[in-house]
PDB file of N, CA and C in Angstrom:
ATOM      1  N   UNK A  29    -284.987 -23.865-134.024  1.00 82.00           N
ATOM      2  CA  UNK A  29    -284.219 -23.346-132.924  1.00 82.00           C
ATOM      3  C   UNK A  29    -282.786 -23.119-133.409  1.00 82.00           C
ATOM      4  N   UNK A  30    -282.257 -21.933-133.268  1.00 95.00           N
ATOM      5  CA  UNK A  30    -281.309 -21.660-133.507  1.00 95.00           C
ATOM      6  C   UNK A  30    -279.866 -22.152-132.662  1.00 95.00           C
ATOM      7  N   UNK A  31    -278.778 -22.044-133.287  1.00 96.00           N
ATOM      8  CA  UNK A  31    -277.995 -22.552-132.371  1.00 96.00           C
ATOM      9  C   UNK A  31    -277.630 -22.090-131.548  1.00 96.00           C
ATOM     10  N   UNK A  32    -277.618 -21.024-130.918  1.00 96.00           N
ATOM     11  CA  UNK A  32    -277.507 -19.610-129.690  1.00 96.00           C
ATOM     12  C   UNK A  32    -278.715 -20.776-128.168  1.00 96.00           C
ATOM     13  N   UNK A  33    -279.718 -20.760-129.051  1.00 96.00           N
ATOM     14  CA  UNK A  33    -280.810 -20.988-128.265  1.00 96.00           C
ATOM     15  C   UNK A  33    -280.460 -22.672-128.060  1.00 96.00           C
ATOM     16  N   UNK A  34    -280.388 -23.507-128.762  1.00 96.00           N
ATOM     17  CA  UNK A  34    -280.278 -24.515-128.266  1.00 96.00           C
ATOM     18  C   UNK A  34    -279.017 -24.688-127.227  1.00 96.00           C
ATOM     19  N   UNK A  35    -277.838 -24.122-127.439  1.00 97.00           N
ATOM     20  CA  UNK A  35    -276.640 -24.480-126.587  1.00 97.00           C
ATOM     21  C   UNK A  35    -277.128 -23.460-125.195  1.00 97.00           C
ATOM     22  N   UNK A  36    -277.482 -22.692-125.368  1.00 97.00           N
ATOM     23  CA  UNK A  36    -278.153 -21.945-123.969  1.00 97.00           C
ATOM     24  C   UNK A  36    -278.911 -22.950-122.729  1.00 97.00           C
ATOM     25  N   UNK A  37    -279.737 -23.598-123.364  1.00 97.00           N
ATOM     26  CA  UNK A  37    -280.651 -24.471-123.026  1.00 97.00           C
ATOM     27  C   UNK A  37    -280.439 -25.730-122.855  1.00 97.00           C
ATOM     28  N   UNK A  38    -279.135 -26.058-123.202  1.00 98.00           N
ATOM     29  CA  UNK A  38    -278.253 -27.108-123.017  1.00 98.00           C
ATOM     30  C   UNK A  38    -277.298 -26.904-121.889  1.00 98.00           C
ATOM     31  N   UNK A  39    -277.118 -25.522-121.349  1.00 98.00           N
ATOM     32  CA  UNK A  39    -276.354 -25.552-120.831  1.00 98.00           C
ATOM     33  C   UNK A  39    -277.246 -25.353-119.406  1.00 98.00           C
ATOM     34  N   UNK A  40    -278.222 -24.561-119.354  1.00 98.00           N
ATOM     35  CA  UNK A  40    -279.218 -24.573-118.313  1.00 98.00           C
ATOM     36  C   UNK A  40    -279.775 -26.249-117.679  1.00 98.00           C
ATOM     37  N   UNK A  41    -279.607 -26.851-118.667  1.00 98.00           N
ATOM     38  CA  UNK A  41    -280.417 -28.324-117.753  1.00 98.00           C
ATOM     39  C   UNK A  41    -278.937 -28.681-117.600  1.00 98.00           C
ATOM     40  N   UNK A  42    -277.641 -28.294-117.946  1.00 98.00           N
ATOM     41  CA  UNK A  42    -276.405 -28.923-117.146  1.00 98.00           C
ATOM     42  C   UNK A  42    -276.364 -28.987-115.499  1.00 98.00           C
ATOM     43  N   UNK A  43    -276.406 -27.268-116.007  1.00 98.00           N
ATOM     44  CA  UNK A  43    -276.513 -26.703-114.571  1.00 98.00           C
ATOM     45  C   UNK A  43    -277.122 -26.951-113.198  1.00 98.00           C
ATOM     46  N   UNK A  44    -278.568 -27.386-113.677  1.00 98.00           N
ATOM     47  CA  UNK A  44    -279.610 -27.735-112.774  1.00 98.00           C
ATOM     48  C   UNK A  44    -279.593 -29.098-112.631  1.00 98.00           C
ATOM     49  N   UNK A  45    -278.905 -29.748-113.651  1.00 98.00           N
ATOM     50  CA  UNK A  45    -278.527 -31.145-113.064  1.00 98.00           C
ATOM     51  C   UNK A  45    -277.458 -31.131-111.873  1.00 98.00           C
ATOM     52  N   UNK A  46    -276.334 -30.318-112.285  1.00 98.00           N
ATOM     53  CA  UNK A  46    -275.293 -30.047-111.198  1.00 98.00           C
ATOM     54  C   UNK A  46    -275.612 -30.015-110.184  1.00 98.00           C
ATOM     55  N   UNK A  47    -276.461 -28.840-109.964  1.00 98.00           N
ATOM     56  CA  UNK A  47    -277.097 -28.445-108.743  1.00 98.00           C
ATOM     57  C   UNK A  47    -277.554 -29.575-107.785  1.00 98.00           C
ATOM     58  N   UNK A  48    -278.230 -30.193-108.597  1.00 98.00           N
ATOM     59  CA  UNK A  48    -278.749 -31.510-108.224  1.00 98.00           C
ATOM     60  C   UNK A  48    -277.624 -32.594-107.330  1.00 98.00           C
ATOM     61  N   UNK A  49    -277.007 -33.082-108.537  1.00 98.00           N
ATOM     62  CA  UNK A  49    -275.558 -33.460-108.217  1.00 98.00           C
ATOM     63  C   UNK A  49    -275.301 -33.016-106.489  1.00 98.00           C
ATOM     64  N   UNK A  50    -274.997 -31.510-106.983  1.00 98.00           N
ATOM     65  CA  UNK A  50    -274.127 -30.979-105.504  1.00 98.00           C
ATOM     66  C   UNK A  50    -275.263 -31.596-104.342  1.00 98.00           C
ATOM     67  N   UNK A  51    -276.565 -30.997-104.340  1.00 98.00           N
ATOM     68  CA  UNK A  51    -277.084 -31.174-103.443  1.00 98.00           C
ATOM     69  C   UNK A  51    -277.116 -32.516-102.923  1.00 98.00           C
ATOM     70  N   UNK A  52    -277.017 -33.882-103.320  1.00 98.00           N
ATOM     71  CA  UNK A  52    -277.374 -35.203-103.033  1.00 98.00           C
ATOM     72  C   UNK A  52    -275.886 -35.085-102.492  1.00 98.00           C
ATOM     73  N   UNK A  53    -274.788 -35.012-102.673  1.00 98.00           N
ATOM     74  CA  UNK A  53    -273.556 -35.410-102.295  1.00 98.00           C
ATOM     75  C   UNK A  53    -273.568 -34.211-100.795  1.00 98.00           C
ATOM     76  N   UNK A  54    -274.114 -33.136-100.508  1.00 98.00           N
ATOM     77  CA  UNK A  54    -274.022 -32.103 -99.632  1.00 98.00           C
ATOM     78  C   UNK A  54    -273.421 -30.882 -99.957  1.00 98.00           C
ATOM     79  N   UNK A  55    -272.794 -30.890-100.992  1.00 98.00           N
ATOM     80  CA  UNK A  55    -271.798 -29.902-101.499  1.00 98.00           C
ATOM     81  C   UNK A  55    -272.553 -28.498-101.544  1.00 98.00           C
ATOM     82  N   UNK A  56    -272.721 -27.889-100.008  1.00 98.00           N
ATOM     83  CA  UNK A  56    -273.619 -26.268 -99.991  1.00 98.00           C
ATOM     84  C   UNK A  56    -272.552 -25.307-100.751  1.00 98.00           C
ATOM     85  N   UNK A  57    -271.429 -25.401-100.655  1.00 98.00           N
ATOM     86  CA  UNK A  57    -270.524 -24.603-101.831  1.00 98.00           C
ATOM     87  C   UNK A  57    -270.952 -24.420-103.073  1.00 98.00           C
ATOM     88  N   UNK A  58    -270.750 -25.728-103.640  1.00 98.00           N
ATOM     89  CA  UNK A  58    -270.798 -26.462-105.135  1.00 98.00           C
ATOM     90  C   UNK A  58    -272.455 -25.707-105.607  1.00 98.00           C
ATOM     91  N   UNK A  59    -273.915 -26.346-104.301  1.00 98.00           N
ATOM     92  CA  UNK A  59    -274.571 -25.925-104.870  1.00 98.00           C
ATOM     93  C   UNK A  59    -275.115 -23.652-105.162  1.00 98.00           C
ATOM     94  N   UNK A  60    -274.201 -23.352-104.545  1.00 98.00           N
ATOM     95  CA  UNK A  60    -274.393 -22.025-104.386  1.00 98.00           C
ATOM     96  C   UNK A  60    -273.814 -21.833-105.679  1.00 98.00           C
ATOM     97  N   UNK A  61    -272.286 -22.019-106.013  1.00 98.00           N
ATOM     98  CA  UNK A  61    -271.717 -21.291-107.252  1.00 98.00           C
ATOM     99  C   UNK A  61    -272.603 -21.718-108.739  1.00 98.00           C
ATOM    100  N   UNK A  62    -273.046 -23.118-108.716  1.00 98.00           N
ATOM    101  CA  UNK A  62    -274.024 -23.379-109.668  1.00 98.00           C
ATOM    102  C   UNK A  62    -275.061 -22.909-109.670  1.00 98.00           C
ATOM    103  N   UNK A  63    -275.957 -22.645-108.270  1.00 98.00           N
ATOM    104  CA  UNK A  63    -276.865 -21.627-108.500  1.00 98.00           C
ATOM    105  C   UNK A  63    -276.635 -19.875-109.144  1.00 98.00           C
ATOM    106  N   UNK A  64    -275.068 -19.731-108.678  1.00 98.00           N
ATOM    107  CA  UNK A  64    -275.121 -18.280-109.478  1.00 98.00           C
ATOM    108  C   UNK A  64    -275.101 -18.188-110.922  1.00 98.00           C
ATOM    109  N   UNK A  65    -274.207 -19.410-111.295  1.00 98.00           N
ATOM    110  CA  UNK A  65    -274.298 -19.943-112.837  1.00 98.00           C
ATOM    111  C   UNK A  65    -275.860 -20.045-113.510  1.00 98.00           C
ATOM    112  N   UNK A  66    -276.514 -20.658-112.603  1.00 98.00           N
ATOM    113  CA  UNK A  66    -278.091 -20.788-113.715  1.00 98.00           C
ATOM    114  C   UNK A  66    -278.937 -19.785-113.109  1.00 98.00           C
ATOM    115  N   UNK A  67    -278.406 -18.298-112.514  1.00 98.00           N
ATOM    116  CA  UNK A  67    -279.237 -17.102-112.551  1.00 98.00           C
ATOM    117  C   UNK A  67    -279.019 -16.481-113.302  1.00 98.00           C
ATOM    118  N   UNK A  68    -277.322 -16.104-113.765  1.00 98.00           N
ATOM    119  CA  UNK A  68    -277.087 -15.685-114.678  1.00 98.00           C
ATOM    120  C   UNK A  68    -277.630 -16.408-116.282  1.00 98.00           C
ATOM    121  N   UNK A  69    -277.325 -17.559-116.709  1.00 98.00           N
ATOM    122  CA  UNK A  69    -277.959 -18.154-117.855  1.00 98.00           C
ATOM    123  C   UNK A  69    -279.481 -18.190-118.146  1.00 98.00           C
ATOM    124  N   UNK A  70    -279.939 -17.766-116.336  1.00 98.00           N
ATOM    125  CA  UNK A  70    -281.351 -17.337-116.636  1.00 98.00           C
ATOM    126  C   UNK A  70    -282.010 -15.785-117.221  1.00 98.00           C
ATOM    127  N   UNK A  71    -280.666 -14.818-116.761  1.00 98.00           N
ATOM    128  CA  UNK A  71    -280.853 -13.720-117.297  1.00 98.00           C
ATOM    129  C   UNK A  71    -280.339 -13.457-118.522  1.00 98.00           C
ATOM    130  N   UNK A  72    -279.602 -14.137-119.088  1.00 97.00           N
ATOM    131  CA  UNK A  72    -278.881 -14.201-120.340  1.00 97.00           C
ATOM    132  C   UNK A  72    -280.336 -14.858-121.606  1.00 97.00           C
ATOM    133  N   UNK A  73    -280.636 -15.948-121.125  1.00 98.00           N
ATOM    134  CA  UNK A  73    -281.982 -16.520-121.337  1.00 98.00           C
ATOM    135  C   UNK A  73    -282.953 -15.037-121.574  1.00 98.00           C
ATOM    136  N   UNK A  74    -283.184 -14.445-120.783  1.00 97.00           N
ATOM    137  CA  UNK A  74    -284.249 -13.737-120.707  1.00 97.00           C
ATOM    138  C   UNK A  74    -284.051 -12.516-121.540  1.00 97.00           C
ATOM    139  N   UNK A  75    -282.760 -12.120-121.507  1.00 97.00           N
ATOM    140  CA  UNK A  75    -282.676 -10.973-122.440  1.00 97.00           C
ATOM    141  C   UNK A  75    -282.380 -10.904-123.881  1.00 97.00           C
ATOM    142  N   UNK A  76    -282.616 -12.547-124.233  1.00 96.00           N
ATOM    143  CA  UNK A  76    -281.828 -12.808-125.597  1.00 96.00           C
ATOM    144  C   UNK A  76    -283.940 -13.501-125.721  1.00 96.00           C
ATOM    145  N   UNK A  77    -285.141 -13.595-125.015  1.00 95.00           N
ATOM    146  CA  UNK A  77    -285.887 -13.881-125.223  1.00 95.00           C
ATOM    147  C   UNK A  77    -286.121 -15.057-125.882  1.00 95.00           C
ATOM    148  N   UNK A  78    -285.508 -16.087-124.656  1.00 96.00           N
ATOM    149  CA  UNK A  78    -285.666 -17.119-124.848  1.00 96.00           C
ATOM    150  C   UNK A  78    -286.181 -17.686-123.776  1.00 96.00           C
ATOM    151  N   UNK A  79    -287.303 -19.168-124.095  1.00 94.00           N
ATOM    152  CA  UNK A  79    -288.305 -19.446-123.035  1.00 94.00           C
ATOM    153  C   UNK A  79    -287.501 -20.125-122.600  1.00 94.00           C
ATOM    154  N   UNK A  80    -287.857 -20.399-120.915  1.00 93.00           N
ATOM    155  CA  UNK A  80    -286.977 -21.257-119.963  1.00 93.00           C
ATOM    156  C   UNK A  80    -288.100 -21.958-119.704  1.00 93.00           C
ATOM    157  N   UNK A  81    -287.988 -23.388-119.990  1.00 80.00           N
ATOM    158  CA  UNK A  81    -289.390 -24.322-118.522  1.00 80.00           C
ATOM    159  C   UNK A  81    -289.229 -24.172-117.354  1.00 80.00           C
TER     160      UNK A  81
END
């Protein structure tokens, strides 16, 4: 795994931890802007053809 691909994928389970994060605390803000963050890293993901779980 290259290093493109690993820091990508590092940064995607940040995200979705965040998300997480926001949601348990209530933060519907917090979790919206992090959701736009890991759509985009999902399309960034996808066009650089890299697998997402």
């Amino acid at each position: 795994m290259d290093a493109f691909t690993a820091g990508l994928l590092q940064r995607i389970r940040a995200t979705e931890s965040d998300i997480d994060r926001a949601r348990e605390e209530g933060d519907d803000f917090l979790v919206e802007v992090e959701q736009a963050e890991l759509d985009d890293l999902r399309r960034l993901a996808a066009d650089h053809g890299v697998q997402v779980a």
